[in-house]
Amino acid sequence: MATSRANTKVIVVGGGGTIGSSTTLHLIRSGYTPSNVTVLDTYPIPSAQSAGNDLNKIMGIRLRNKVDLQLSLEARDMWRNDDLFKPFFHNTGRLDCEGTEKGIASLRRQYEDLIDAGAGLEKTNEWLDSEDAILAKMPLLQRENIKGWKAIFSKDGGWLAAGKAINAIGEELRKQGVRFGFGGAGSFKQPLLGDDGIACIGVETVDGTKYYADKVVLAAGAWSPTLIDLDDQCCSKAWVYAMMQLSPEEATEYKNSPVVYNGDIGFFFEPNEDGVIKVCDEFPGFTRFKQHQPFGADRPKRISVPRSHAKHPTDTYPDASEESIRRAISTFLPRFTNKELFNRALCWCTDTADAALLICEHPRWKNLVLATGDSGHTFKLLPIIGKHVVELLEGSLAEDLAYAWRWRPGGDALKSRRAAPAKDLADMPGWNHDDVSHEAKL
């Protein structure tokens, strides 16, 4: 296998994002020759249009099934112990709150599942049954805003300095001698196929450059279903956030605050080293449906097409999102209700029907491997998800993972496991600030 790894050429499309950068890192750590590995992306690592290129992401152990538990525990250990990743894990804790009867019942089931998981999580997770208990963990919340709330406090939760972590991977890959193609030379146009029309032998980019390889990994995140026909298994959606600047005195007061999350309202993070707080609302996401023809489709089809903030920097978010973000601030951070918001933005991910990843060989094209379907909860897996993609490339992926991530048409990716189907941006005014005569690009 060592000889095979040394001689095998691999292209990672979308290698500037979460799954792609992790895959490339694990190829190198597994003994693949760096000069035989090529990262393609429209933007350098960390890609400016990757959801992972963000100020921060939530870290926590959550389990819908045994696969989720396994991956969460693997990732937690890497964030704690791996020299590349541990500088970016801020272990402030995570406070998951609910205030409705339905929400509290669901939260209690989550807590019982954590305790019953047999993974020692009873030592790190605590049920908070009163406002006093919640305020003991996060005294800066206002009692009048959390009436009737219950919560889980997770000691092993916190936040991840997301963009910095991907940037650290990029620096390591450059140091190791991985090859890169960016801009037109990194933007996927189509796979190159052998004479049989089945074997994928490389990639052609939009500027006409052709790259050849033994294996191609498509890890293009929310852009994946626009590039290759995925038989409607993925539906790309945008979530929103905004940021506010705290004074040095305010930032000191909120330093080491846990991530506070409420499923009906949203969440926020402690300020970063520059005193910036990111606030998010919680909702089922926004789509952007267009008639679009990905490679492999015989005609244009209705696909939710992301719109890159990097290409459209004046884009913000819908007017309705301003209201919901302000509601989150008034609930969590009422003293800052008059703070100016900046970096209002859409963040694009792609959902599968069951919220499990889509990591498998495309059934139509041999050696074309899909690594997508993040469903909004994959960044915490950055240190380890690439290891499993490499296992798939080598035919050694565990059966339970292969089954969970298999090709599986059908289901409702538009709704996925969220509370309701996403609304479309065409029906949501306020986010597009293009000149009216400017025709939007993909």
Coordinates of C-alpha atoms in Angstrom, one line a residue:
M1 CA 0.0 0.0 0.0
A2 CA 2.9 2.4 0.7
T3 CA 4.1 2.1 -2.9
S4 CA 0.6 2.6 -4.2
R5 CA 0.1 5.7 -2.1
A6 CA 3.4 7.1 -3.2
N7 CA 2.5 6.7 -6.9
T8 CA -1.2 7.5 -6.8
K9 CA -2.3 10.9 -8.2
V10 CA -5.3 12.6 -6.6
I11 CA -7.2 15.8 -7.4
V12 CA -9.3 17.4 -4.7
V13 CA -11.9 19.8 -6.1
G14 CA -13.0 22.3 -3.5
G15 CA -9.8 21.7 -1.6
G16 CA -9.9 25.1 0.0
G17 CA -12.9 24.3 2.1
T18 CA -13.7 22.0 5.1
I19 CA -13.9 18.5 3.7
G20 CA -11.5 19.2 0.8
S21 CA -8.7 20.6 2.9
S22 CA -9.1 17.8 5.5
T23 CA -8.9 15.2 2.8
T24 CA -5.8 16.7 1.3
L25 CA -4.1 16.9 4.7
H26 CA -4.9 13.2 5.4
L27 CA -3.6 12.2 2.0
I28 CA -0.3 13.7 2.9
R29 CA -0.3 12.3 6.4
S30 CA -1.1 8.9 4.9
G31 CA 2.0 8.9 2.8
Y32 CA 0.8 10.2 -0.6
T33 CA 3.5 12.1 -2.5
P34 CA 2.6 15.8 -2.1
S35 CA 3.5 16.6 -5.7
N36 CA 1.0 14.0 -6.8
V37 CA -1.8 15.7 -4.9
T38 CA -3.5 18.7 -6.6
V39 CA -5.9 21.1 -4.8
L40 CA -8.3 23.0 -7.1
D41 CA -10.5 25.8 -5.8
T42 CA -11.8 29.1 -7.1
Y43 CA -10.0 30.8 -4.2
P44 CA -6.9 30.0 -2.2
I45 CA -7.1 28.2 1.1
P46 CA -9.1 29.0 3.1
S47 CA -11.5 29.5 0.2
A48 CA -13.4 32.7 0.3
Q49 CA -16.6 31.0 -0.6
S50 CA -16.3 28.1 1.8
A51 CA -18.8 28.0 4.7
G52 CA -15.8 26.9 6.8
N53 CA -13.9 30.2 6.2
D54 CA -15.7 31.8 9.1
L55 CA -14.9 33.6 12.4
N56 CA -16.1 30.6 14.4
K57 CA -18.2 27.4 14.5
I58 CA -19.8 25.6 17.3
M59 CA -18.0 22.5 18.9
G60 CA -20.0 19.9 20.8
I61 CA -20.8 16.2 21.1
R62 CA -24.1 15.5 19.5
L63 CA -25.5 12.1 18.5
R64 CA -28.4 11.2 16.3
N65 CA -26.9 7.8 15.8
K66 CA -23.7 5.7 16.4
V67 CA -21.9 7.2 13.4
D68 CA -22.4 10.8 14.7
L69 CA -21.2 9.8 18.2
Q70 CA -18.1 8.1 16.8
L71 CA -17.2 11.0 14.6
S72 CA -17.8 13.6 17.3
L73 CA -15.6 11.8 19.8
E74 CA -12.8 11.3 17.2
A75 CA -13.0 15.0 16.3
R76 CA -13.0 16.1 20.0
D77 CA -9.8 14.1 20.6
M78 CA -8.1 15.7 17.6
W79 CA -9.1 19.2 18.5
R80 CA -7.7 18.6 22.0
N81 CA -4.5 16.8 21.1
D82 CA -3.3 17.3 17.5
D83 CA -0.7 20.0 17.4
L84 CA -2.1 21.5 14.1
F85 CA -5.7 21.8 15.4
K86 CA -5.6 22.4 19.2
P87 CA -4.7 26.1 19.0
F88 CA -8.1 26.7 17.4
F89 CA -10.4 25.0 19.9
H90 CA -11.7 27.4 22.5
N91 CA -13.1 25.1 25.2
T92 CA -15.5 27.6 26.8
G93 CA -18.4 25.1 27.1
R94 CA -21.7 25.0 25.3
L95 CA -25.1 26.0 26.8
D96 CA -28.0 24.5 24.9
C97 CA -31.3 26.1 26.0
E98 CA -35.0 25.7 25.3
G99 CA -38.0 27.6 26.7
T100 CA -41.0 25.9 25.1
E101 CA -42.7 22.7 26.3
K102 CA -41.8 20.9 23.0
G103 CA -38.3 22.3 23.0
I104 CA -37.6 21.3 26.6
A105 CA -38.9 17.8 26.0
S106 CA -36.6 17.4 23.0
L107 CA -33.7 18.8 24.9
R108 CA -34.3 16.3 27.8
R109 CA -34.3 13.5 25.3
Q110 CA -31.0 14.7 23.9
Y111 CA -29.5 14.8 27.5
E112 CA -30.7 11.3 28.2
D113 CA -29.2 10.1 25.0
L114 CA -25.9 11.7 25.9
I115 CA -25.9 10.0 29.3
D116 CA -26.9 6.6 27.9
A117 CA -24.3 6.7 25.1
G118 CA -21.7 4.8 27.1
A119 CA -19.0 7.2 26.2
G120 CA -18.4 8.9 29.5
L121 CA -20.5 11.9 28.5
E122 CA -22.3 11.9 31.9
K123 CA -19.0 13.4 33.2
T124 CA -19.1 16.4 30.9
N125 CA -22.8 17.1 30.4
E126 CA -25.1 18.6 33.1
W127 CA -28.8 19.1 33.1
L128 CA -29.8 22.6 34.2
D129 CA -33.3 22.6 35.6
S130 CA -33.7 26.3 36.6
E131 CA -33.0 29.8 35.7
D132 CA -30.6 30.0 38.6
A133 CA -28.6 27.0 37.3
I134 CA -28.4 28.6 33.8
L135 CA -27.3 31.9 35.2
A136 CA -24.6 30.2 37.3
K137 CA -23.0 29.0 34.0
M138 CA -23.7 32.2 32.1
P139 CA -24.4 35.1 34.5
L140 CA -24.4 37.7 31.8
L141 CA -27.8 36.5 30.5
Q142 CA -30.8 38.4 31.8
R143 CA -33.2 36.5 34.1
E144 CA -36.3 38.1 32.6
N145 CA -35.2 36.9 29.1
I146 CA -34.8 33.2 30.2
K147 CA -38.0 32.6 32.1
G148 CA -38.9 28.9 32.1
W149 CA -35.7 27.9 30.3
K150 CA -34.0 24.6 30.8
A151 CA -30.5 23.7 29.5
I152 CA -27.7 21.3 28.9
F153 CA -24.3 22.5 29.8
S154 CA -21.5 20.7 27.9
K155 CA -18.0 21.1 29.4
D156 CA -16.4 19.6 26.2
G157 CA -18.1 22.1 24.0
G158 CA -17.1 25.6 22.9
W159 CA -16.1 27.1 19.6
L160 CA -13.6 26.7 16.8
A161 CA -11.6 29.4 15.1
A162 CA -12.8 28.1 11.7
G163 CA -11.1 30.1 9.0
K164 CA -7.8 30.1 11.0
A165 CA -7.9 26.3 11.3
I166 CA -8.3 25.8 7.5
N167 CA -5.6 28.4 6.9
A168 CA -3.3 26.4 9.1
I169 CA -4.0 23.3 7.0
G170 CA -3.2 25.4 3.9
E171 CA 0.1 26.5 5.3
E172 CA 1.0 22.9 6.1
L173 CA 0.0 21.7 2.6
R174 CA 2.1 24.4 0.9
K175 CA 5.1 23.5 3.1
Q176 CA 4.7 19.9 2.1
G177 CA 4.7 20.7 -1.6
V178 CA 1.1 20.0 -2.6
R179 CA 0.2 21.4 -6.0
F180 CA -2.5 24.1 -6.3
G181 CA -4.8 25.6 -9.0
F182 CA -6.8 28.7 -8.1
G183 CA -9.0 31.2 -10.1
G184 CA -9.9 30.0 -13.5
A185 CA -7.3 27.3 -13.2
G186 CA -9.0 26.0 -10.1
S187 CA -12.7 26.4 -11.0
F188 CA -14.2 23.1 -12.0
K189 CA -15.8 22.8 -15.5
Q190 CA -16.2 19.1 -15.9
P191 CA -14.5 15.7 -15.2
L192 CA -12.3 14.2 -17.8
L193 CA -13.4 10.7 -18.8
G194 CA -11.5 7.9 -20.4
D195 CA -12.4 6.3 -23.7
D196 CA -15.1 4.2 -22.1
G197 CA -16.9 7.3 -20.9
I198 CA -17.0 5.8 -17.4
A199 CA -13.6 6.1 -15.8
C200 CA -12.8 9.6 -14.5
I201 CA -9.2 10.4 -15.4
G202 CA -9.0 14.0 -14.3
V203 CA -10.6 17.5 -14.3
E204 CA -10.9 20.3 -16.8
T205 CA -11.2 23.8 -15.3
V206 CA -13.0 26.8 -16.7
D207 CA -9.9 28.3 -18.2
G208 CA -9.3 25.1 -20.2
T209 CA -6.5 23.6 -18.0
K210 CA -6.6 19.8 -17.8
Y211 CA -5.4 18.0 -14.8
Y212 CA -5.0 14.2 -14.8
A213 CA -5.2 11.8 -11.9
D214 CA -6.0 8.3 -10.7
K215 CA -8.7 9.6 -8.3
V216 CA -10.8 12.8 -8.2
V217 CA -12.5 13.9 -5.0
L218 CA -15.4 16.4 -5.4
A219 CA -15.6 18.3 -2.1
A220 CA -17.2 21.5 -3.3
G221 CA -19.6 22.0 -0.4
A222 CA -22.7 23.9 -1.4
W223 CA -21.5 24.2 -5.0
S224 CA -21.4 20.4 -5.4
P225 CA -24.9 19.9 -6.8
T226 CA -24.3 22.7 -9.4
L227 CA -21.2 21.0 -10.7
I228 CA -22.2 17.3 -10.9
D229 CA -25.6 15.8 -11.2
L230 CA -26.4 14.4 -7.7
D231 CA -29.9 13.2 -8.5
D232 CA -31.4 15.8 -6.1
Q233 CA -29.8 14.3 -3.0
C234 CA -28.4 17.7 -1.9
C235 CA -30.2 21.0 -1.6
S236 CA -27.9 24.0 -0.9
K237 CA -29.2 26.6 1.6
A238 CA -27.9 29.7 3.2
W239 CA -27.9 30.7 6.8
V240 CA -27.2 34.1 8.1
Y241 CA -25.1 35.9 10.7
A242 CA -24.0 39.4 11.7
M243 CA -21.2 40.7 13.8
M244 CA -20.7 43.5 16.4
Q245 CA -17.7 45.2 17.8
L246 CA -17.3 45.3 21.6
S247 CA -15.1 47.7 23.4
P248 CA -12.0 46.2 25.2
E249 CA -13.8 46.5 28.5
E250 CA -17.0 44.8 27.2
A251 CA -14.9 42.1 25.5
T252 CA -13.1 41.4 28.8
E253 CA -16.4 40.9 30.5
Y254 CA -17.6 38.4 28.0
K255 CA -14.3 36.5 27.7
N256 CA -14.6 32.7 28.2
S257 CA -18.4 32.8 27.9
P258 CA -19.9 29.5 26.8
V259 CA -21.6 29.3 23.4
V260 CA -25.2 30.0 24.1
Y261 CA -27.8 28.3 21.8
N262 CA -31.6 28.3 21.8
G263 CA -33.3 26.4 19.0
D264 CA -36.1 29.0 18.7
I265 CA -33.9 32.1 18.7
G266 CA -30.3 31.5 17.6
F267 CA -26.8 31.5 19.2
F268 CA -23.8 33.6 19.9
F269 CA -20.1 33.2 20.7
E270 CA -17.7 34.9 23.1
P271 CA -15.8 37.7 21.5
N272 CA -12.6 36.8 19.6
E273 CA -9.3 38.4 20.3
D274 CA -10.4 41.5 18.4
G275 CA -13.5 41.9 20.5
V276 CA -15.9 40.8 17.7
I277 CA -19.0 38.8 18.6
K278 CA -20.9 36.8 15.9
V279 CA -24.6 36.4 16.3
C280 CA -26.8 33.9 14.4
D281 CA -30.5 33.3 14.3
E282 CA -32.0 29.8 13.9
F283 CA -34.3 29.0 11.0
P284 CA -34.6 26.4 8.2
G285 CA -32.4 28.2 5.7
F286 CA -32.8 30.0 2.4
T287 CA -32.6 28.4 -1.1
R288 CA -31.9 30.1 -4.4
F289 CA -33.6 28.0 -7.1
K290 CA -32.6 28.4 -10.7
Q291 CA -32.7 26.4 -13.9
H292 CA -29.2 25.0 -14.1
Q293 CA -27.5 22.1 -15.8
P294 CA -24.8 20.3 -13.8
F295 CA -22.5 17.9 -15.6
G296 CA -24.3 14.6 -16.2
A297 CA -27.8 16.1 -16.4
D298 CA -29.4 15.7 -19.8
R299 CA -31.2 19.1 -19.5
P300 CA -31.4 22.1 -17.1
K301 CA -33.1 21.3 -13.9
R302 CA -34.3 23.1 -10.8
I303 CA -31.3 23.4 -8.5
S304 CA -30.6 25.7 -5.5
V305 CA -27.6 27.6 -6.7
P306 CA -25.4 29.3 -4.1
R307 CA -24.3 32.9 -4.7
S308 CA -20.8 33.6 -3.5
H309 CA -20.3 36.5 -1.2
A310 CA -16.7 36.6 -2.4
K311 CA -18.0 37.4 -5.9
H312 CA -20.9 39.6 -4.7
P313 CA -19.5 41.4 -1.7
T314 CA -22.5 43.8 -1.4
D315 CA -24.9 40.9 -0.7
T316 CA -26.1 40.9 2.9
Y317 CA -29.2 39.0 4.2
P318 CA -33.0 39.5 3.8
D319 CA -34.9 42.1 5.8
A320 CA -36.6 39.4 7.8
S321 CA -33.1 38.2 9.0
E322 CA -32.4 41.6 10.4
E323 CA -35.4 41.2 12.6
S324 CA -34.5 37.7 13.7
I325 CA -30.9 38.7 14.4
R326 CA -32.0 41.7 16.4
R327 CA -34.4 39.4 18.4
A328 CA -31.4 37.1 19.2
I329 CA -29.4 40.1 20.4
S330 CA -32.3 41.4 22.5
T331 CA -32.6 38.0 24.1
F332 CA -29.0 37.1 24.7
L333 CA -27.2 40.5 24.7
P334 CA -29.8 43.1 25.5
R335 CA -27.2 45.7 26.6
F336 CA -26.0 45.7 23.0
T337 CA -29.3 46.2 21.2
N338 CA -28.1 49.6 19.9
K339 CA -24.7 48.3 18.7
E340 CA -24.1 48.7 14.9
L341 CA -24.0 45.4 13.1
F342 CA -21.5 44.6 10.3
N343 CA -20.5 41.7 8.1
R344 CA -24.2 40.8 7.6
A345 CA -23.9 37.7 5.3
L346 CA -25.3 34.5 3.9
C347 CA -23.4 31.3 4.6
W348 CA -24.0 28.5 2.2
C349 CA -24.2 24.8 3.1
T350 CA -25.8 21.8 1.4
D351 CA -28.4 19.5 3.1
T352 CA -29.1 15.9 2.4
A353 CA -32.6 14.4 3.2
D354 CA -31.3 12.6 6.3
A355 CA -28.6 15.2 7.3
A356 CA -25.9 12.5 6.8
L357 CA -22.9 13.1 4.6
L358 CA -22.7 12.0 1.0
I359 CA -19.3 10.4 0.7
C360 CA -19.1 7.7 -2.0
E361 CA -18.0 7.0 -5.5
H362 CA -20.4 8.4 -8.0
P363 CA -22.3 5.4 -9.5
R364 CA -21.9 6.7 -13.1
W365 CA -18.2 7.5 -13.1
K366 CA -15.5 5.3 -11.7
N367 CA -12.8 7.0 -9.6
L368 CA -15.0 10.1 -9.1
V369 CA -15.6 10.3 -5.4
L370 CA -18.1 12.6 -3.8
A371 CA -17.4 14.2 -0.4
T372 CA -20.2 16.6 0.3
G373 CA -23.7 16.9 2.0
D374 CA -22.4 18.7 5.1
S375 CA -25.9 19.6 6.3
G376 CA -24.6 22.4 8.4
H377 CA -22.9 20.3 11.0
T378 CA -19.6 19.1 9.5
F379 CA -17.0 21.8 10.4
K380 CA -16.4 20.2 13.8
L381 CA -15.2 17.1 11.9
L382 CA -12.4 19.1 10.1
P383 CA -9.5 17.2 11.8
I384 CA -10.9 13.8 11.0
I385 CA -13.3 13.7 8.1
G386 CA -10.5 13.6 5.5
K387 CA -9.2 10.5 7.1
H388 CA -12.4 8.7 6.2
V389 CA -12.4 10.1 2.7
V390 CA -9.0 8.6 2.2
E391 CA -10.3 5.3 3.6
L392 CA -13.0 5.3 0.9
L393 CA -10.4 6.0 -1.8
E394 CA -8.4 3.0 -0.6
G395 CA -11.4 0.7 -0.2
S396 CA -11.1 0.4 3.6
L397 CA -14.0 2.6 4.8
A398 CA -15.8 1.0 7.7
E399 CA -19.2 -0.6 6.7
D400 CA -21.3 1.6 9.0
L401 CA -19.8 4.8 7.6
A402 CA -20.1 3.5 4.0
Y403 CA -23.7 2.7 4.6
A404 CA -24.5 6.1 6.3
W405 CA -22.8 8.0 3.5
R406 CA -23.9 5.9 0.5
W407 CA -25.6 7.1 -2.7
R408 CA -29.2 7.3 -1.8
P409 CA -31.7 9.2 -4.1
G410 CA -35.1 10.0 -2.8
G411 CA -36.2 11.8 0.4
D412 CA -36.7 15.5 0.9
A413 CA -33.4 17.4 1.0
L414 CA -35.4 20.7 0.8
K415 CA -36.7 20.1 4.3
S416 CA -34.1 17.6 5.5
R417 CA -34.4 17.3 9.3
R418 CA -35.2 20.9 9.9
A419 CA -38.4 22.3 11.3
A420 CA -39.8 23.4 8.0
P421 CA -38.7 23.6 4.3
A422 CA -36.5 26.5 3.4
K423 CA -37.8 29.7 1.9
D424 CA -36.4 30.9 -1.4
L425 CA -34.4 34.1 -1.6
A426 CA -36.5 35.2 -4.6
D427 CA -39.3 35.8 -2.1
M428 CA -37.1 37.5 0.5
P429 CA -36.3 41.1 -0.2
G430 CA -33.4 43.0 1.2
W431 CA -30.3 40.9 0.6
N432 CA -29.4 41.7 -3.0
H433 CA -27.7 45.1 -3.4
D434 CA -26.6 44.8 -7.0
D435 CA -27.4 47.5 -9.4
V436 CA -30.7 46.6 -11.0
S437 CA -29.1 46.5 -14.5
H438 CA -26.4 44.0 -13.3
E439 CA -27.2 40.4 -14.2
A440 CA -26.2 38.1 -11.3
K441 CA -23.6 35.5 -12.0
L442 CA -23.4 32.0 -10.5

